[in-house]
Amino acid sequence: MNDAYEAELVVERLESAAEGVVALTLRHPLGERLPAWEPGAHVDLVLGPGLERQYSLCGDPADHTAWRVAVLREPAGRGGSAHVHEQLGQGDKVRVRGPRNHFALRPAPRYRFVAGGIGITPVLPMLAAAEAAGAEWTLLYGGRSRESMAFTEELARYGDRVTVAPQDETGLLDLGPVLDALPEGTLVYCCGPGPLLDAVEERCPAGALHVERFQPKEQQTDGDTEFEVELAQSGRTLTVAAGVSVLDTVRAAGVEVLFSCAEGTCGTCETEVLEGTPDHRDSVLTDEEREAGETMMICVSRCRGRKLVLDL
């Protein structure tokens, strides 16, 4: 799960996509083709020691020469967006890893897309894919103000299938007309701030909704207990203490594992489970993937029982 393309890419173009949002176009310095990706995918920008951030690809999946991401300047953030806005410039190199996709667009006859703020980024290529597939779709897109909402000019070509609803003009998004009485077979894709995702979840029937979260969803647990993890590739068995993550335990034992957010939202540390039942605490996997128990995010998830066997 941890094998991914990684390379130093060049910032070919850097431009404003909205108030407080910058769009980066990244290319390989030698013109090499970049890995294929599908709508919903994201990449990691490795901006410095301990400064890795995930950004959705929002360009054209058919273009294997360039990747585009958009970054919102977050004054209260942890430094990633400030680095992009203040330190990166045209011609600079940045290490990029990925792509990964836990928000893939599944085939359906019709879609309802809901985006809030910078949550428009993974949705943009989804609209083009839905259009190409001949599906029936609409997008409800909200933000603080029209000036702060990225890519509205690109969305204009879709006409009245896109509803742009700035909060300072229309108030909070009216989800009722979009989500109530969904026709059978409709899939709902939503990305944005936590309160918006929570509101959409309350209205959507089971199985219809797919979300991507920027912040981890609050988990209710019964508390942590000690358990064992067997590393199948080496045969070693480690004890994961209460209050200590699997990720920290295996890294302390000298096992190199890719990780990034360490809070269960990015999917970088996804690891195959060979035996045992995970206690899923991430904000990435679907209900079906959790039930299958074939993988887990070792930065936050634990064990329901005494032992897990992982493909590490």
PDB file of C-alpha atoms in Angstrom:
ATOM      1  CA  MET A   1       0.000   0.000   0.000  1.00  0.00           C
ATOM      2  CA  ASN A   2       2.960   2.298   0.555  1.00  0.00           C
ATOM      3  CA  ASP A   3       4.597   2.058  -2.865  1.00  0.00           C
ATOM      4  CA  ALA A   4       4.053   5.293  -4.741  1.00  0.00           C
ATOM      5  CA  TYR A   5       5.662   7.441  -7.384  1.00  0.00           C
ATOM      6  CA  GLU A   6       7.910  10.138  -5.942  1.00  0.00           C
ATOM      7  CA  ALA A   7       9.843  12.779  -7.855  1.00  0.00           C
ATOM      8  CA  GLU A   8      11.044  16.368  -7.848  1.00  0.00           C
ATOM      9  CA  LEU A   9       8.658  18.302 -10.079  1.00  0.00           C
ATOM     10  CA  VAL A  10       8.938  21.844 -11.348  1.00  0.00           C
ATOM     11  CA  VAL A  11       6.367  24.544 -10.695  1.00  0.00           C
ATOM     12  CA  GLU A  12       5.731  25.491 -14.316  1.00  0.00           C
ATOM     13  CA  ARG A  13       2.897  27.883 -13.575  1.00  0.00           C
ATOM     14  CA  LEU A  14       1.613  29.536 -10.416  1.00  0.00           C
ATOM     15  CA  GLU A  15      -1.531  31.620 -10.644  1.00  0.00           C
ATOM     16  CA  SER A  16      -4.351  32.942  -8.507  1.00  0.00           C
ATOM     17  CA  ALA A  17      -7.501  30.797  -8.695  1.00  0.00           C
ATOM     18  CA  ALA A  18      -9.480  32.949  -6.249  1.00  0.00           C
ATOM     19  CA  GLU A  19      -8.957  35.222  -3.278  1.00  0.00           C
ATOM     20  CA  GLY A  20      -6.523  33.291  -1.058  1.00  0.00           C
ATOM     21  CA  VAL A  21      -6.217  30.334  -3.458  1.00  0.00           C
ATOM     22  CA  VAL A  22      -3.198  29.625  -5.643  1.00  0.00           C
ATOM     23  CA  ALA A  23      -3.126  26.997  -8.423  1.00  0.00           C
ATOM     24  CA  LEU A  24       0.140  25.192  -9.192  1.00  0.00           C
ATOM     25  CA  THR A  25       0.891  23.402 -12.451  1.00  0.00           C
ATOM     26  CA  LEU A  26       3.641  20.818 -11.926  1.00  0.00           C
ATOM     27  CA  ARG A  27       5.744  19.068 -14.584  1.00  0.00           C
ATOM     28  CA  HIS A  28       8.708  16.716 -14.614  1.00  0.00           C
ATOM     29  CA  PRO A  29      11.945  18.696 -15.237  1.00  0.00           C
ATOM     30  CA  LEU A  30      12.949  16.268 -18.020  1.00  0.00           C
ATOM     31  CA  GLY A  31       9.502  16.136 -19.580  1.00  0.00           C
ATOM     32  CA  GLU A  32       8.824  12.589 -18.418  1.00  0.00           C
ATOM     33  CA  ARG A  33       5.247  11.340 -18.289  1.00  0.00           C
ATOM     34  CA  LEU A  34       3.551  11.469 -14.917  1.00  0.00           C
ATOM     35  CA  PRO A  35       1.555   8.525 -13.525  1.00  0.00           C
ATOM     36  CA  ALA A  36      -2.066   8.209 -14.581  1.00  0.00           C
ATOM     37  CA  TRP A  37      -4.755   9.265 -12.124  1.00  0.00           C
ATOM     38  CA  GLU A  38      -8.529   9.331 -11.877  1.00  0.00           C
ATOM     39  CA  PRO A  39     -10.909  11.957 -10.456  1.00  0.00           C
ATOM     40  CA  GLY A  40     -10.746  12.113  -6.665  1.00  0.00           C
ATOM     41  CA  ALA A  41      -7.003  11.419  -6.476  1.00  0.00           C
ATOM     42  CA  HIS A  42      -4.593  13.470  -4.394  1.00  0.00           C
ATOM     43  CA  VAL A  43      -0.826  13.870  -4.153  1.00  0.00           C
ATOM     44  CA  ASP A  44       1.510  14.701  -1.283  1.00  0.00           C
ATOM     45  CA  LEU A  45       3.645  17.822  -1.539  1.00  0.00           C
ATOM     46  CA  VAL A  46       6.785  17.253   0.527  1.00  0.00           C
ATOM     47  CA  LEU A  47       7.560  20.848   1.415  1.00  0.00           C
ATOM     48  CA  GLY A  48      10.234  20.234   4.024  1.00  0.00           C
ATOM     49  CA  PRO A  49      11.097  18.097   7.062  1.00  0.00           C
ATOM     50  CA  GLY A  50       7.829  17.247   8.773  1.00  0.00           C
ATOM     51  CA  LEU A  51       5.921  19.429   6.307  1.00  0.00           C
ATOM     52  CA  GLU A  52       3.964  17.142   4.006  1.00  0.00           C
ATOM     53  CA  ARG A  53       0.499  18.093   2.845  1.00  0.00           C
ATOM     54  CA  GLN A  54      -2.126  16.456   0.631  1.00  0.00           C
ATOM     55  CA  TYR A  55      -3.789  18.302  -2.239  1.00  0.00           C
ATOM     56  CA  SER A  56      -6.384  17.025  -4.689  1.00  0.00           C
ATOM     57  CA  LEU A  57      -5.493  16.852  -8.366  1.00  0.00           C
ATOM     58  CA  CYS A  58      -7.825  19.222 -10.172  1.00  0.00           C
ATOM     59  CA  GLY A  59      -6.523  19.240 -13.729  1.00  0.00           C
ATOM     60  CA  ASP A  60      -7.193  16.945 -16.692  1.00  0.00           C
ATOM     61  CA  PRO A  61      -6.579  13.214 -16.048  1.00  0.00           C
ATOM     62  CA  ALA A  62      -5.910  12.752 -19.768  1.00  0.00           C
ATOM     63  CA  ASP A  63      -2.897  15.079 -19.563  1.00  0.00           C
ATOM     64  CA  HIS A  64       0.044  12.914 -18.462  1.00  0.00           C
ATOM     65  CA  THR A  65       2.543  15.767 -18.754  1.00  0.00           C
ATOM     66  CA  ALA A  66       1.242  17.981 -15.932  1.00  0.00           C
ATOM     67  CA  TRP A  67      -0.494  17.871 -12.572  1.00  0.00           C
ATOM     68  CA  ARG A  68      -2.514  20.763 -11.165  1.00  0.00           C
ATOM     69  CA  VAL A  69      -3.328  21.370  -7.510  1.00  0.00           C
ATOM     70  CA  ALA A  70      -4.899  24.341  -5.746  1.00  0.00           C
ATOM     71  CA  VAL A  71      -3.922  25.495  -2.265  1.00  0.00           C
ATOM     72  CA  LEU A  72      -6.013  27.642   0.058  1.00  0.00           C
ATOM     73  CA  ARG A  73      -4.051  29.993   2.299  1.00  0.00           C
ATOM     74  CA  GLU A  74      -5.055  29.045   5.859  1.00  0.00           C
ATOM     75  CA  PRO A  75      -3.847  31.618   8.398  1.00  0.00           C
ATOM     76  CA  ALA A  76      -4.567  29.218  11.268  1.00  0.00           C
ATOM     77  CA  GLY A  77      -3.026  26.230   9.488  1.00  0.00           C
ATOM     78  CA  ARG A  78       0.098  24.243  10.366  1.00  0.00           C
ATOM     79  CA  GLY A  79       2.428  25.895   7.871  1.00  0.00           C
ATOM     80  CA  GLY A  80       1.876  23.980   4.649  1.00  0.00           C
ATOM     81  CA  SER A  81      -0.322  26.484   2.869  1.00  0.00           C
ATOM     82  CA  ALA A  82       1.818  29.389   4.073  1.00  0.00           C
ATOM     83  CA  HIS A  83       4.896  27.679   2.611  1.00  0.00           C
ATOM     84  CA  VAL A  84       3.210  27.236  -0.764  1.00  0.00           C
ATOM     85  CA  HIS A  85       1.934  30.817  -0.873  1.00  0.00           C
ATOM     86  CA  GLU A  86       5.070  32.492   0.452  1.00  0.00           C
ATOM     87  CA  GLN A  87       7.976  30.253  -0.574  1.00  0.00           C
ATOM     88  CA  LEU A  88       7.133  28.552  -3.872  1.00  0.00           C
ATOM     89  CA  GLY A  89       7.521  30.367  -7.153  1.00  0.00           C
ATOM     90  CA  GLN A  90       7.562  29.623 -10.842  1.00  0.00           C
ATOM     91  CA  GLY A  91      10.547  27.425 -11.722  1.00  0.00           C
ATOM     92  CA  ASP A  92      10.977  26.098  -8.178  1.00  0.00           C
ATOM     93  CA  LYS A  93      11.169  22.364  -7.555  1.00  0.00           C
ATOM     94  CA  VAL A  94       8.980  20.517  -5.073  1.00  0.00           C
ATOM     95  CA  ARG A  95       8.997  16.837  -4.134  1.00  0.00           C
ATOM     96  CA  VAL A  96       5.679  15.196  -4.970  1.00  0.00           C
ATOM     97  CA  ARG A  97       4.465  11.736  -4.013  1.00  0.00           C
ATOM     98  CA  GLY A  98       1.403   9.847  -5.240  1.00  0.00           C
ATOM     99  CA  PRO A  99      -1.177   9.821  -6.592  1.00  0.00           C
ATOM    100  CA  ARG A 100      -3.569   8.012  -4.241  1.00  0.00           C
ATOM    101  CA  ASN A 101      -7.336   7.823  -4.446  1.00  0.00           C
ATOM    102  CA  HIS A 102      -9.807   7.124  -1.645  1.00  0.00           C
ATOM    103  CA  PHE A 103     -12.489   9.296  -3.228  1.00  0.00           C
ATOM    104  CA  ALA A 104     -12.911   7.576  -6.577  1.00  0.00           C
ATOM    105  CA  LEU A 105     -15.903   8.343  -8.782  1.00  0.00           C
ATOM    106  CA  ARG A 106     -18.001   5.213  -9.112  1.00  0.00           C
ATOM    107  CA  PRO A 107     -20.153   4.591 -12.192  1.00  0.00           C
ATOM    108  CA  ALA A 108     -23.737   5.795 -11.800  1.00  0.00           C
ATOM    109  CA  PRO A 109     -26.558   7.082 -14.014  1.00  0.00           C
ATOM    110  CA  ARG A 110     -26.798  10.322 -12.010  1.00  0.00           C
ATOM    111  CA  TYR A 111     -24.783  12.284  -9.477  1.00  0.00           C
ATOM    112  CA  ARG A 112     -25.309  15.096  -6.996  1.00  0.00           C
ATOM    113  CA  PHE A 113     -22.079  16.941  -6.231  1.00  0.00           C
ATOM    114  CA  VAL A 114     -21.783  19.250  -3.217  1.00  0.00           C
ATOM    115  CA  ALA A 115     -18.613  21.277  -2.622  1.00  0.00           C
ATOM    116  CA  GLY A 116     -17.669  23.804   0.018  1.00  0.00           C
ATOM    117  CA  GLY A 117     -14.755  26.196  -0.457  1.00  0.00           C
ATOM    118  CA  ILE A 118     -11.532  24.501  -1.547  1.00  0.00           C
ATOM    119  CA  GLY A 119     -13.510  21.242  -1.585  1.00  0.00           C
ATOM    120  CA  ILE A 120     -14.240  22.061  -5.214  1.00  0.00           C
ATOM    121  CA  THR A 121     -10.798  20.749  -6.221  1.00  0.00           C
ATOM    122  CA  PRO A 122     -11.472  16.975  -6.303  1.00  0.00           C
ATOM    123  CA  VAL A 123     -14.938  17.604  -7.721  1.00  0.00           C
ATOM    124  CA  LEU A 124     -13.744  19.522 -10.809  1.00  0.00           C
ATOM    125  CA  PRO A 125     -12.428  16.468 -12.719  1.00  0.00           C
ATOM    126  CA  MET A 126     -15.427  14.451 -11.520  1.00  0.00           C
ATOM    127  CA  LEU A 127     -17.760  16.797 -13.375  1.00  0.00           C
ATOM    128  CA  ALA A 128     -15.839  16.311 -16.608  1.00  0.00           C
ATOM    129  CA  ALA A 129     -15.898  12.523 -16.126  1.00  0.00           C
ATOM    130  CA  ALA A 130     -19.627  12.481 -15.411  1.00  0.00           C
ATOM    131  CA  GLU A 131     -20.206  14.646 -18.466  1.00  0.00           C
ATOM    132  CA  ALA A 132     -18.114  12.357 -20.679  1.00  0.00           C
ATOM    133  CA  ALA A 133     -19.994   9.314 -19.387  1.00  0.00           C
ATOM    134  CA  GLY A 134     -23.336  10.861 -20.280  1.00  0.00           C
ATOM    135  CA  ALA A 135     -24.545  10.830 -16.674  1.00  0.00           C
ATOM    136  CA  GLU A 136     -27.103  13.284 -15.340  1.00  0.00           C
ATOM    137  CA  TRP A 137     -25.559  15.518 -12.677  1.00  0.00           C
ATOM    138  CA  THR A 138     -25.733  18.783 -10.756  1.00  0.00           C
ATOM    139  CA  LEU A 139     -23.274  20.672  -8.541  1.00  0.00           C
ATOM    140  CA  LEU A 140     -24.083  22.823  -5.516  1.00  0.00           C
ATOM    141  CA  TYR A 141     -21.004  24.910  -4.683  1.00  0.00           C
ATOM    142  CA  GLY A 142     -20.771  27.141  -1.627  1.00  0.00           C
ATOM    143  CA  GLY A 143     -18.128  29.436  -0.187  1.00  0.00           C
ATOM    144  CA  ARG A 144     -17.669  32.507   1.991  1.00  0.00           C
ATOM    145  CA  SER A 145     -17.880  34.916  -0.947  1.00  0.00           C
ATOM    146  CA  ARG A 146     -17.846  34.774  -4.713  1.00  0.00           C
ATOM    147  CA  GLU A 147     -14.315  36.196  -4.736  1.00  0.00           C
ATOM    148  CA  SER A 148     -13.052  33.363  -2.504  1.00  0.00           C
ATOM    149  CA  MET A 149     -14.544  30.563  -4.627  1.00  0.00           C
ATOM    150  CA  ALA A 150     -12.016  28.988  -6.995  1.00  0.00           C
ATOM    151  CA  PHE A 151     -12.562  27.945 -10.613  1.00  0.00           C
ATOM    152  CA  THR A 152     -15.974  29.592 -11.063  1.00  0.00           C
ATOM    153  CA  GLU A 153     -14.967  30.640 -14.585  1.00  0.00           C
ATOM    154  CA  GLU A 154     -14.221  27.008 -15.504  1.00  0.00           C
ATOM    155  CA  LEU A 155     -17.567  25.944 -14.051  1.00  0.00           C
ATOM    156  CA  ALA A 156     -19.505  28.496 -16.105  1.00  0.00           C
ATOM    157  CA  ARG A 157     -19.343  26.266 -19.181  1.00  0.00           C
ATOM    158  CA  TYR A 158     -21.717  23.805 -17.519  1.00  0.00           C
ATOM    159  CA  GLY A 159     -24.548  26.323 -17.367  1.00  0.00           C
ATOM    160  CA  ASP A 160     -27.418  25.854 -14.940  1.00  0.00           C
ATOM    161  CA  ARG A 161     -26.274  22.411 -13.802  1.00  0.00           C
ATOM    162  CA  VAL A 162     -23.924  24.324 -11.503  1.00  0.00           C
ATOM    163  CA  THR A 163     -25.330  26.428  -8.663  1.00  0.00           C
ATOM    164  CA  VAL A 164     -22.787  28.838  -7.163  1.00  0.00           C
ATOM    165  CA  ALA A 165     -24.030  29.973  -3.748  1.00  0.00           C
ATOM    166  CA  PRO A 166     -21.730  32.382  -1.859  1.00  0.00           C
ATOM    167  CA  GLN A 167     -22.689  32.576   1.808  1.00  0.00           C
ATOM    168  CA  ASP A 168     -22.558  36.362   1.901  1.00  0.00           C
ATOM    169  CA  GLU A 169     -25.188  36.445  -0.858  1.00  0.00           C
ATOM    170  CA  THR A 170     -27.437  33.440  -0.190  1.00  0.00           C
ATOM    171  CA  GLY A 171     -26.675  32.245   3.353  1.00  0.00           C
ATOM    172  CA  LEU A 172     -25.848  28.641   4.206  1.00  0.00           C
ATOM    173  CA  LEU A 173     -26.262  26.059   1.463  1.00  0.00           C
ATOM    174  CA  ASP A 174     -29.832  24.839   1.031  1.00  0.00           C
ATOM    175  CA  LEU A 175     -29.325  21.077   0.810  1.00  0.00           C
ATOM    176  CA  GLY A 176     -32.981  20.108   0.709  1.00  0.00           C
ATOM    177  CA  PRO A 177     -33.695  20.615  -3.008  1.00  0.00           C
ATOM    178  CA  VAL A 178     -30.498  18.749  -3.901  1.00  0.00           C
ATOM    179  CA  LEU A 179     -30.582  15.791  -1.523  1.00  0.00           C
ATOM    180  CA  ASP A 180     -34.218  15.181  -0.556  1.00  0.00           C
ATOM    181  CA  ALA A 181     -36.023  12.461  -2.515  1.00  0.00           C
ATOM    182  CA  LEU A 182     -32.970  11.310  -4.446  1.00  0.00           C
ATOM    183  CA  PRO A 183     -33.838   9.187  -7.492  1.00  0.00           C
ATOM    184  CA  GLU A 184     -32.772   5.562  -7.165  1.00  0.00           C
ATOM    185  CA  GLY A 185     -29.196   4.985  -8.280  1.00  0.00           C
ATOM    186  CA  THR A 186     -28.027   8.512  -7.522  1.00  0.00           C
ATOM    187  CA  LEU A 187     -24.582   8.883  -5.929  1.00  0.00           C
ATOM    188  CA  VAL A 188     -23.694  11.935  -3.852  1.00  0.00           C
ATOM    189  CA  TYR A 189     -20.106  13.214  -3.732  1.00  0.00           C
ATOM    190  CA  CYS A 190     -19.240  15.872  -1.184  1.00  0.00           C
ATOM    191  CA  CYS A 191     -16.010  17.598  -0.156  1.00  0.00           C
ATOM    192  CA  GLY A 192     -15.600  20.588   2.108  1.00  0.00           C
ATOM    193  CA  PRO A 193     -15.591  21.660   5.748  1.00  0.00           C
ATOM    194  CA  GLY A 194     -16.671  19.213   8.436  1.00  0.00           C
ATOM    195  CA  PRO A 195     -20.027  20.875   9.281  1.00  0.00           C
ATOM    196  CA  LEU A 196     -21.069  20.718   5.623  1.00  0.00           C
ATOM    197  CA  LEU A 197     -20.154  17.034   5.370  1.00  0.00           C
ATOM    198  CA  ASP A 198     -22.017  16.278   8.596  1.00  0.00           C
ATOM    199  CA  ALA A 199     -25.132  18.054   7.292  1.00  0.00           C
ATOM    200  CA  VAL A 200     -24.974  16.129   4.010  1.00  0.00           C
ATOM    201  CA  GLU A 201     -24.517  12.827   5.857  1.00  0.00           C
ATOM    202  CA  GLU A 202     -27.688  13.465   7.847  1.00  0.00           C
ATOM    203  CA  ARG A 203     -29.742  13.757   4.650  1.00  0.00           C
ATOM    204  CA  CYS A 204     -28.256  10.993   2.502  1.00  0.00           C
ATOM    205  CA  PRO A 205     -29.426   7.364   2.449  1.00  0.00           C
ATOM    206  CA  ALA A 206     -26.926   4.645   3.274  1.00  0.00           C
ATOM    207  CA  GLY A 207     -24.664   3.724   0.393  1.00  0.00           C
ATOM    208  CA  ALA A 208     -25.346   6.847  -1.649  1.00  0.00           C
ATOM    209  CA  LEU A 209     -22.815   9.214  -0.105  1.00  0.00           C
ATOM    210  CA  HIS A 210     -19.072   9.508  -0.733  1.00  0.00           C
ATOM    211  CA  VAL A 211     -17.111  12.172   1.128  1.00  0.00           C
ATOM    212  CA  GLU A 212     -13.560  13.402   1.498  1.00  0.00           C
ATOM    213  CA  ARG A 213     -12.610  15.102   4.737  1.00  0.00           C
ATOM    214  CA  PHE A 214      -9.868  17.651   5.331  1.00  0.00           C
ATOM    215  CA  GLN A 215     -10.061  17.129   9.093  1.00  0.00           C
ATOM    216  CA  PRO A 216     -10.550  13.820  10.937  1.00  0.00           C
ATOM    217  CA  LYS A 217     -14.063  12.941  11.965  1.00  0.00           C
ATOM    218  CA  GLU A 218     -14.514  12.679  15.707  1.00  0.00           C
ATOM    219  CA  GLN A 219     -14.409   9.025  16.711  1.00  0.00           C
ATOM    220  CA  GLN A 220     -16.168   7.480  19.681  1.00  0.00           C
ATOM    221  CA  THR A 221     -14.062   4.684  21.149  1.00  0.00           C
ATOM    222  CA  ASP A 222     -14.104   2.524  24.261  1.00  0.00           C
ATOM    223  CA  GLY A 223     -10.522   3.451  25.093  1.00  0.00           C
ATOM    224  CA  ASP A 224      -7.211   1.961  24.062  1.00  0.00           C
ATOM    225  CA  THR A 225      -5.861  -1.408  25.174  1.00  0.00           C
ATOM    226  CA  GLU A 226      -2.543  -3.112  24.524  1.00  0.00           C
ATOM    227  CA  PHE A 227      -2.278  -5.572  21.616  1.00  0.00           C
ATOM    228  CA  GLU A 228       0.306  -7.291  19.447  1.00  0.00           C
ATOM    229  CA  VAL A 229       1.250  -6.687  15.833  1.00  0.00           C
ATOM    230  CA  GLU A 230       3.078  -9.315  13.820  1.00  0.00           C
ATOM    231  CA  LEU A 231       5.079  -7.974  10.888  1.00  0.00           C
ATOM    232  CA  ALA A 232       4.638 -10.658   8.232  1.00  0.00           C
ATOM    233  CA  GLN A 233       7.625  -9.663   6.105  1.00  0.00           C
ATOM    234  CA  SER A 234      10.104 -10.126   8.960  1.00  0.00           C
ATOM    235  CA  GLY A 235       8.230 -12.360  11.385  1.00  0.00           C
ATOM    236  CA  ARG A 236       8.767  -9.861  14.218  1.00  0.00           C
ATOM    237  CA  THR A 237       6.054  -9.333  16.815  1.00  0.00           C
ATOM    238  CA  LEU A 238       5.692  -5.955  18.494  1.00  0.00           C
ATOM    239  CA  THR A 239       3.552  -4.827  21.410  1.00  0.00           C
ATOM    240  CA  VAL A 240       1.418  -1.757  20.773  1.00  0.00           C
ATOM    241  CA  ALA A 241       0.869  -0.074  24.118  1.00  0.00           C
ATOM    242  CA  ALA A 242      -2.335   1.731  25.082  1.00  0.00           C
ATOM    243  CA  GLY A 243      -2.126   5.304  23.898  1.00  0.00           C
ATOM    244  CA  VAL A 244       0.576   4.540  21.304  1.00  0.00           C
ATOM    245  CA  SER A 245      -0.215   4.126  17.599  1.00  0.00           C
ATOM    246  CA  VAL A 246       0.763   1.190  15.417  1.00  0.00           C
ATOM    247  CA  LEU A 247       2.657   3.666  13.230  1.00  0.00           C
ATOM    248  CA  ASP A 248       4.757   4.979  16.103  1.00  0.00           C
ATOM    249  CA  THR A 249       5.367   1.439  17.372  1.00  0.00           C
ATOM    250  CA  VAL A 250       6.695   0.066  14.078  1.00  0.00           C
ATOM    251  CA  ARG A 251       8.789   3.181  13.396  1.00  0.00           C
ATOM    252  CA  ALA A 252      10.336   2.933  16.860  1.00  0.00           C
ATOM    253  CA  ALA A 253      11.304  -0.629  15.935  1.00  0.00           C
ATOM    254  CA  GLY A 254      13.187   0.661  12.881  1.00  0.00           C
ATOM    255  CA  VAL A 255      10.560  -0.176  10.237  1.00  0.00           C
ATOM    256  CA  GLU A 256      10.303   2.479   7.524  1.00  0.00           C
ATOM    257  CA  VAL A 257       6.685   3.263   6.661  1.00  0.00           C
ATOM    258  CA  LEU A 258       5.341   6.061   4.503  1.00  0.00           C
ATOM    259  CA  PHE A 259       2.997   8.375   6.384  1.00  0.00           C
ATOM    260  CA  SER A 260       1.920  11.979   6.221  1.00  0.00           C
ATOM    261  CA  CYS A 261      -1.054  13.407   8.125  1.00  0.00           C
ATOM    262  CA  ALA A 262      -0.858  11.011  11.125  1.00  0.00           C
ATOM    263  CA  GLU A 263      -4.533  11.713  11.812  1.00  0.00           C
ATOM    264  CA  GLY A 264      -6.348   9.280   9.513  1.00  0.00           C
ATOM    265  CA  THR A 265      -7.362  11.560   6.662  1.00  0.00           C
ATOM    266  CA  CYS A 266      -4.803  11.137   3.846  1.00  0.00           C
ATOM    267  CA  GLY A 267      -4.475   7.364   3.362  1.00  0.00           C
ATOM    268  CA  THR A 268      -0.687   7.442   2.977  1.00  0.00           C
ATOM    269  CA  CYS A 269      -0.052   4.842   5.706  1.00  0.00           C
ATOM    270  CA  GLU A 270      -2.701   2.380   4.486  1.00  0.00           C
ATOM    271  CA  THR A 271      -1.434  -1.124   5.242  1.00  0.00           C
ATOM    272  CA  GLU A 272      -2.725  -4.567   4.283  1.00  0.00           C
ATOM    273  CA  VAL A 273      -4.186  -6.632   7.129  1.00  0.00           C
ATOM    274  CA  LEU A 274      -3.420 -10.353   6.790  1.00  0.00           C
ATOM    275  CA  GLU A 275      -5.004 -11.548  10.047  1.00  0.00           C
ATOM    276  CA  GLY A 276      -7.040 -10.008  12.829  1.00  0.00           C
ATOM    277  CA  THR A 277      -9.805  -7.426  13.014  1.00  0.00           C
ATOM    278  CA  PRO A 278      -8.904  -3.732  12.837  1.00  0.00           C
ATOM    279  CA  ASP A 279     -10.569  -1.125  15.007  1.00  0.00           C
ATOM    280  CA  HIS A 280     -10.979   1.494  12.284  1.00  0.00           C
ATOM    281  CA  ARG A 281     -10.616   5.093  13.447  1.00  0.00           C
ATOM    282  CA  ASP A 282      -9.780   6.785  10.158  1.00  0.00           C
ATOM    283  CA  SER A 283     -11.800   9.207   8.037  1.00  0.00           C
ATOM    284  CA  VAL A 284     -10.871   7.586   4.721  1.00  0.00           C
ATOM    285  CA  LEU A 285     -12.313   4.095   4.307  1.00  0.00           C
ATOM    286  CA  THR A 286     -15.908   3.464   3.295  1.00  0.00           C
ATOM    287  CA  ASP A 287     -18.261   1.386   5.429  1.00  0.00           C
ATOM    288  CA  GLU A 288     -17.796  -1.521   3.013  1.00  0.00           C
ATOM    289  CA  GLU A 289     -13.993  -1.279   3.234  1.00  0.00           C
ATOM    290  CA  ARG A 290     -14.159  -1.163   7.015  1.00  0.00           C
ATOM    291  CA  GLU A 291     -16.372  -4.238   7.088  1.00  0.00           C
ATOM    292  CA  ALA A 292     -13.982  -6.125   4.799  1.00  0.00           C
ATOM    293  CA  GLY A 293     -11.079  -5.317   7.120  1.00  0.00           C
ATOM    294  CA  GLU A 294      -8.472  -5.884   4.409  1.00  0.00           C
ATOM    295  CA  THR A 295      -6.531  -2.674   5.075  1.00  0.00           C
ATOM    296  CA  MET A 296      -6.143  -0.128   7.867  1.00  0.00           C
ATOM    297  CA  MET A 297      -4.620   3.280   8.513  1.00  0.00           C
ATOM    298  CA  ILE A 298      -1.962   2.463  11.062  1.00  0.00           C
ATOM    299  CA  CYS A 299      -1.580   6.059  12.219  1.00  0.00           C
ATOM    300  CA  VAL A 300      -4.895   5.970  14.110  1.00  0.00           C
ATOM    301  CA  SER A 301      -6.593   2.569  13.839  1.00  0.00           C
ATOM    302  CA  ARG A 302      -6.054  -0.208  16.358  1.00  0.00           C
ATOM    303  CA  CYS A 303      -7.087  -3.823  16.970  1.00  0.00           C
ATOM    304  CA  ARG A 304     -10.356  -5.426  18.024  1.00  0.00           C
ATOM    305  CA  GLY A 305      -8.783  -8.299  19.876  1.00  0.00           C
ATOM    306  CA  ARG A 306      -5.295  -9.337  20.882  1.00  0.00           C
ATOM    307  CA  LYS A 307      -3.351  -9.468  17.618  1.00  0.00           C
ATOM    308  CA  LEU A 308      -3.011  -8.189  14.069  1.00  0.00           C
ATOM    309  CA  VAL A 309      -0.807  -9.549  11.308  1.00  0.00           C
ATOM    310  CA  LEU A 310       0.216  -6.787   8.918  1.00  0.00           C
ATOM    311  CA  ASP A 311       1.998  -6.872   5.567  1.00  0.00           C
ATOM    312  CA  LEU A 312       5.021  -4.985   6.884  1.00  0.00           C
TER     313      LEU A 312
END
